[in-house]
């Protein structure tokens, strides 16, 4: 899991050949790190767009002034965008936009300000986690579905939505085991932040199963801990991972984030049965 990719330069666009190698590496390794990039929002946005449509985040108050396809994730910055939620944005395990009917293929985070210590980002590989489930559990969850909701269990890391924002974000249902559309590998597609319940089970059974799946997926052997450096760009395959910003710093920290939308059929309305 994870790959370090040197040699990108914001003075020039990424060639098709390099883009395909990066895209392939992201699929194979789930997390890719591209160090030493200048802060160039236009380059970042153009790079992100190569992976699919960039989705403007629901919290439009944090959109970057130069591009609504880029969000500012700031803490202790003393700026208007600096988050004041109980814990930092993303400081809970989640996969971006799992609370949307069309969730996210990938995320890119770029570090502009870092605390002297802490502020790492943890990533859990949900493809590895699925592979290491017992056969009995694989069988049990094979055809289950789960309901996801914005802000469900985020420990105060997500601000309340405005009425307008709320009206466009009803609960959504996704399969618990998702076949990755590109690698065709099965992935455990539930996360503590946004997954409320398993629909086919009684509430207590659903809670128990989710806790079992989360405890399994969060074992250190499935995790990569990203230690940031200024100018680093971290790409994550959201279809095959969940991530969590570590809440252990009090100095300024700021990321620029791009979210790549869903490019497979998971985003399309399902035919109702019966
Ligand atoms: C996020 O979850 O989008 C933010 C992660 C981070 O700040 O490390």
Short mmCIF file of C-alpha atoms and ligand atoms in Angstrom, two decimals:
data_model
loop_
_atom_site.label_atom_id
_atom_site.label_comp_id
_atom_site.label_asym_id
_atom_site.label_seq_id
_atom_site.Cartn_x
_atom_site.Cartn_y
_atom_site.Cartn_z
CA UNK A 1 0.00 0.00 0.00
CA UNK A 2 1.23 3.52 -0.82
CA UNK A 3 3.70 4.89 -3.37
CA UNK A 4 5.97 7.90 -3.56
CA UNK A 5 6.01 9.60 -6.96
CA UNK A 6 8.81 12.07 -7.61
CA UNK A 7 9.36 14.43 -10.49
CA UNK A 8 6.07 16.29 -11.01
CA UNK A 9 6.51 20.02 -11.60
CA UNK A 10 3.73 22.60 -11.53
CA UNK A 11 5.59 24.57 -14.22
CA UNK A 12 4.27 22.06 -16.74
CA UNK A 13 1.18 19.93 -17.25
CA UNK A 14 1.45 16.20 -16.55
CA UNK A 15 1.99 14.25 -19.79
CA UNK A 16 -0.55 11.60 -20.79
CA UNK A 17 2.01 8.84 -20.21
CA UNK A 18 2.84 10.11 -16.71
CA UNK A 19 -0.83 10.60 -15.90
CA UNK A 20 -1.62 6.98 -16.84
CA UNK A 21 1.24 5.71 -14.66
CA UNK A 22 -0.01 7.80 -11.71
CA UNK A 23 -3.61 6.68 -12.24
CA UNK A 24 -2.51 3.04 -12.42
CA UNK A 25 -0.34 3.41 -9.32
CA UNK A 26 -3.23 4.95 -7.39
CA UNK A 27 -5.41 1.96 -8.30
CA UNK A 28 -2.72 -0.53 -7.32
CA UNK A 29 -1.44 1.18 -4.16
CA UNK A 30 -4.58 3.08 -2.96
CA UNK A 31 -2.45 6.02 -1.67
CA UNK A 32 0.08 8.04 -3.68
CA UNK A 33 2.31 10.85 -2.43
CA UNK A 34 3.65 13.50 -4.80
CA UNK A 35 6.14 15.71 -2.92
CA UNK A 36 7.61 19.16 -3.50
CA UNK A 37 4.92 20.87 -5.56
CA UNK A 38 4.49 24.64 -5.67
CA UNK A 39 1.12 26.00 -4.49
CA UNK A 40 -0.62 26.46 -7.84
CA UNK A 41 -4.39 26.07 -7.57
CA UNK A 42 -4.91 26.04 -11.34
CA UNK A 43 -2.34 23.26 -11.83
CA UNK A 44 -3.81 21.26 -8.94
CA UNK A 45 -7.33 21.63 -10.31
CA UNK A 46 -6.26 20.67 -13.85
CA UNK A 47 -4.39 17.64 -12.46
CA UNK A 48 -7.42 16.58 -10.36
CA UNK A 49 -9.76 16.93 -13.35
CA UNK A 50 -7.76 14.30 -15.24
CA UNK A 51 -9.15 11.66 -12.83
CA UNK A 52 -12.79 12.60 -13.35
CA UNK A 53 -15.18 15.49 -12.65
CA UNK A 54 -14.24 17.44 -9.51
CA UNK A 55 -17.19 17.73 -7.14
CA UNK A 56 -17.65 21.05 -5.33
CA UNK A 57 -17.99 20.11 -1.64
CA UNK A 58 -21.39 20.57 0.02
CA UNK A 59 -19.84 23.10 2.49
CA UNK A 60 -19.65 25.85 -0.10
CA UNK A 61 -18.51 28.36 2.55
CA UNK A 62 -15.07 26.71 2.36
CA UNK A 63 -14.62 26.76 -1.42
CA UNK A 64 -11.30 28.25 -2.55
CA UNK A 65 -11.76 31.82 -3.86
CA UNK A 66 -9.96 30.85 -7.11
CA UNK A 67 -11.85 27.61 -7.75
CA UNK A 68 -15.02 26.07 -6.33
CA UNK A 69 -13.56 22.67 -7.21
CA UNK A 70 -11.00 23.13 -4.45
CA UNK A 71 -11.90 23.37 -0.73
CA UNK A 72 -9.84 24.92 2.03
CA UNK A 73 -9.47 22.69 5.11
CA UNK A 74 -8.00 25.00 7.73
CA UNK A 75 -7.53 24.84 11.50
CA UNK A 76 -6.03 27.45 13.89
CA UNK A 77 -5.28 29.67 10.88
CA UNK A 78 -7.11 32.76 12.15
CA UNK A 79 -8.79 33.09 8.73
CA UNK A 80 -12.45 33.18 7.75
CA UNK A 81 -12.14 29.59 6.43
CA UNK A 82 -10.55 28.26 9.61
CA UNK A 83 -12.86 25.55 10.96
CA UNK A 84 -14.31 25.99 14.43
CA UNK A 85 -15.92 22.57 14.77
CA UNK A 86 -15.29 20.62 18.00
CA UNK A 87 -12.62 18.55 16.23
CA UNK A 88 -10.81 19.26 12.94
CA UNK A 89 -12.54 18.56 9.63
CA UNK A 90 -12.03 14.93 8.68
CA UNK A 91 -10.80 13.88 12.15
CA UNK A 92 -13.01 10.79 12.04
CA UNK A 93 -12.80 7.71 9.82
CA UNK A 94 -14.65 8.22 6.57
CA UNK A 95 -14.65 7.77 2.82
CA UNK A 96 -15.50 11.02 1.05
CA UNK A 97 -19.06 11.48 -0.14
CA UNK A 98 -20.23 8.01 0.93
CA UNK A 99 -23.29 9.98 2.10
CA UNK A 100 -24.05 10.84 -1.55
CA UNK A 101 -25.84 8.62 -4.09
CA UNK A 102 -22.81 9.22 -6.31
CA UNK A 103 -19.85 9.00 -3.93
CA UNK A 104 -16.26 9.90 -4.70
CA UNK A 105 -13.66 7.97 -6.69
CA UNK A 106 -10.65 9.77 -5.25
CA UNK A 107 -9.46 12.65 -3.11
CA UNK A 108 -6.37 14.85 -3.38
CA UNK A 109 -5.03 16.79 -0.40
CA UNK A 110 -2.27 19.40 -0.72
CA UNK A 111 -0.48 20.81 2.36
CA UNK A 112 0.00 24.59 2.50
CA UNK A 113 0.55 25.01 6.29
CA UNK A 114 1.63 22.42 8.84
CA UNK A 115 2.03 22.27 12.60
CA UNK A 116 5.59 21.61 13.81
CA UNK A 117 4.37 18.27 15.15
CA UNK A 118 1.35 16.08 14.45
CA UNK A 119 -1.47 16.58 11.99
CA UNK A 120 -0.83 13.29 10.15
CA UNK A 121 -3.49 11.65 7.99
CA UNK A 122 -4.29 7.96 8.50
CA UNK A 123 -5.48 5.79 5.63
CA UNK A 124 -7.07 2.33 5.90
CA UNK A 125 -6.99 0.00 2.91
CA UNK A 126 -10.53 -1.45 2.65
CA UNK A 127 -9.59 -3.86 -0.09
CA UNK A 128 -6.95 -5.49 2.14
CA UNK A 129 -9.45 -5.38 5.01
CA UNK A 130 -12.04 -7.24 2.93
CA UNK A 131 -9.51 -9.85 1.82
CA UNK A 132 -8.62 -10.66 5.43
CA UNK A 133 -12.20 -11.14 6.65
CA UNK A 134 -13.13 -14.69 7.57
CA UNK A 135 -15.02 -16.65 4.92
CA UNK A 136 -18.05 -16.71 7.23
CA UNK A 137 -18.09 -12.91 7.51
CA UNK A 138 -17.54 -12.48 3.77
CA UNK A 139 -20.52 -14.74 3.19
CA UNK A 140 -22.65 -12.90 5.76
CA UNK A 141 -22.09 -9.41 4.32
CA UNK A 142 -22.04 -10.38 0.65
CA UNK A 143 -25.49 -9.10 -0.28
CA UNK A 144 -26.13 -6.61 2.54
CA UNK A 145 -26.68 -2.90 2.03
CA UNK A 146 -26.00 0.03 4.37
CA UNK A 147 -27.48 3.48 4.85
CA UNK A 148 -25.07 6.44 4.89
CA UNK A 149 -25.77 9.92 6.24
CA UNK A 150 -23.82 13.18 6.28
CA UNK A 151 -22.43 13.93 9.75
CA UNK A 152 -23.76 10.68 11.28
CA UNK A 153 -20.94 9.88 13.71
CA UNK A 154 -18.32 12.53 13.17
CA UNK A 155 -17.62 13.51 16.79
CA UNK A 156 -18.26 17.19 16.09
CA UNK A 157 -16.02 17.25 13.00
CA UNK A 158 -18.77 18.34 10.61
CA UNK A 159 -20.73 21.59 10.89
CA UNK A 160 -24.53 21.45 10.67
CA UNK A 161 -25.86 21.89 7.16
CA UNK A 162 -27.92 24.90 6.16
CA UNK A 163 -31.54 24.16 5.17
CA UNK A 164 -30.57 24.37 1.50
CA UNK A 165 -27.59 22.03 1.94
CA UNK A 166 -29.77 19.60 3.92
CA UNK A 167 -32.50 19.46 1.28
CA UNK A 168 -30.07 18.06 -1.30
CA UNK A 169 -28.61 15.41 1.04
CA UNK A 170 -31.10 12.66 1.94
CA UNK A 171 -29.77 9.36 3.38
CA UNK A 172 -28.41 7.02 0.72
CA UNK A 173 -27.96 3.25 0.39
CA UNK A 174 -24.81 1.50 -0.84
CA UNK A 175 -23.73 -2.14 -0.94
CA UNK A 176 -21.61 -3.21 2.06
CA UNK A 177 -19.29 -5.02 -0.33
CA UNK A 178 -18.54 -3.04 -3.43
CA UNK A 179 -16.71 -4.38 -6.47
CA UNK A 180 -14.11 -1.79 -7.35
CA UNK A 181 -15.09 -0.71 -10.87
CA UNK A 182 -11.49 -0.54 -12.12
CA UNK A 183 -9.61 -3.28 -10.25
CA UNK A 184 -12.70 -5.56 -9.99
CA UNK A 185 -11.60 -6.45 -6.45
CA UNK A 186 -14.16 -6.59 -3.61
CA UNK A 187 -13.95 -3.75 -1.11
CA UNK A 188 -15.52 -3.28 2.32
CA UNK A 189 -17.54 -0.11 1.76
CA UNK A 190 -18.66 1.05 5.23
CA UNK A 191 -17.08 3.72 7.44
CA UNK A 192 -17.65 4.86 11.06
CA UNK A 193 -18.29 8.51 10.14
CA UNK A 194 -21.14 8.16 7.69
CA UNK A 195 -22.49 4.57 7.81
CA UNK A 196 -25.59 4.47 10.03
CA UNK A 197 -26.92 0.97 9.75
CA UNK A 198 -27.12 -2.26 7.83
CA UNK A 199 -30.55 -2.25 6.33
CA UNK A 200 -31.36 -5.94 6.36
CA UNK A 201 -30.58 -6.43 10.08
CA UNK A 202 -32.31 -5.55 13.36
CA UNK A 203 -30.77 -2.42 14.97
CA UNK A 204 -28.71 -4.24 17.61
CA UNK A 205 -27.44 -6.80 15.09
CA UNK A 206 -26.59 -4.02 12.67
CA UNK A 207 -24.65 -2.11 15.37
CA UNK A 208 -22.75 -5.25 16.37
CA UNK A 209 -21.83 -6.12 12.80
CA UNK A 210 -20.70 -2.58 12.00
CA UNK A 211 -18.53 -2.47 15.13
CA UNK A 212 -16.98 -5.82 14.16
CA UNK A 213 -16.28 -4.62 10.62
CA UNK A 214 -14.82 -1.28 11.79
CA UNK A 215 -12.60 -2.93 14.42
CA UNK A 216 -11.33 -5.34 11.79
CA UNK A 217 -10.70 -2.64 9.16
CA UNK A 218 -8.90 -0.34 11.58
CA UNK A 219 -6.17 -2.81 12.47
CA UNK A 220 -2.74 -1.19 11.96
CA UNK A 221 -1.74 -3.83 9.37
CA UNK A 222 -4.22 -2.28 6.90
CA UNK A 223 -3.13 1.33 7.58
CA UNK A 224 -0.74 3.87 6.13
CA UNK A 225 0.15 6.89 8.30
CA UNK A 226 0.96 9.91 6.16
CA UNK A 227 3.39 12.37 7.71
CA UNK A 228 2.99 15.61 5.84
CA UNK A 229 5.61 17.89 4.32
CA UNK A 230 4.76 21.31 2.89
CA UNK A 231 3.97 21.12 -0.82
CA UNK A 232 3.05 17.42 -0.72
CA UNK A 233 0.04 16.17 -2.60
CA UNK A 234 -1.61 13.01 -1.26
CA UNK A 235 -3.99 11.10 -3.55
CA UNK A 236 -6.33 8.42 -2.15
CA UNK A 237 -8.62 5.98 -3.92
CA UNK A 238 -11.83 6.58 -1.95
CA UNK A 239 -13.42 3.42 -3.40
CA UNK A 240 -10.78 1.31 -1.69
CA UNK A 241 -9.99 3.25 1.49
CA UNK A 242 -11.16 5.41 4.35
CA UNK A 243 -9.08 8.10 6.03
CA UNK A 244 -8.89 10.14 9.24
CA UNK A 245 -7.08 13.41 10.06
CA UNK A 246 -5.30 12.97 13.40
CA UNK A 247 -6.52 15.52 15.96
CA UNK A 248 -3.28 16.10 17.91
CA UNK A 249 -2.07 19.64 17.11
CA UNK A 250 -2.80 23.23 18.11
CA UNK A 251 -0.75 25.14 15.54
CA UNK A 252 -2.00 26.29 12.12
CA UNK A 253 -2.66 23.55 9.58
CA UNK A 254 -4.17 24.00 6.13
CA UNK A 255 -4.88 21.64 3.26
CA UNK A 256 -6.35 22.24 -0.17
CA UNK A 257 -8.69 19.42 -1.12
CA UNK A 258 -10.13 18.21 -4.41
CA UNK A 259 -12.76 15.49 -4.57
CA UNK A 260 -13.07 13.43 -7.74
CA UNK A 261 -16.69 12.39 -8.37
CA UNK A 262 -18.12 8.99 -9.15
CA UNK A 263 -17.39 7.68 -12.64
CA UNK A 264 -19.11 4.29 -12.33
CA UNK A 265 -22.66 2.99 -12.07
CA UNK A 266 -22.83 3.31 -8.27
CA UNK A 267 -24.00 6.86 -8.84
CA UNK A 268 -26.90 5.83 -11.07
CA UNK A 269 -30.41 5.28 -9.67
CA UNK A 270 -31.11 1.58 -9.03
CA UNK A 271 -34.14 -0.11 -10.57
CA UNK A 272 -36.73 -0.63 -7.79
CA UNK A 273 -37.47 -4.33 -7.23
CA UNK A 274 -40.90 -5.94 -6.91
C1 LIG B 1 -10.38 15.26 4.87
O1 LIG B 1 -10.85 14.28 5.43
O2 LIG B 1 -10.85 15.62 3.79
C2 LIG B 1 -9.24 16.02 5.48
C3 LIG B 1 -8.11 15.12 5.86
C4 LIG B 1 -6.97 15.89 6.49
O3 LIG B 1 -7.08 17.10 6.75
O4 LIG B 1 -5.93 15.26 6.74
#
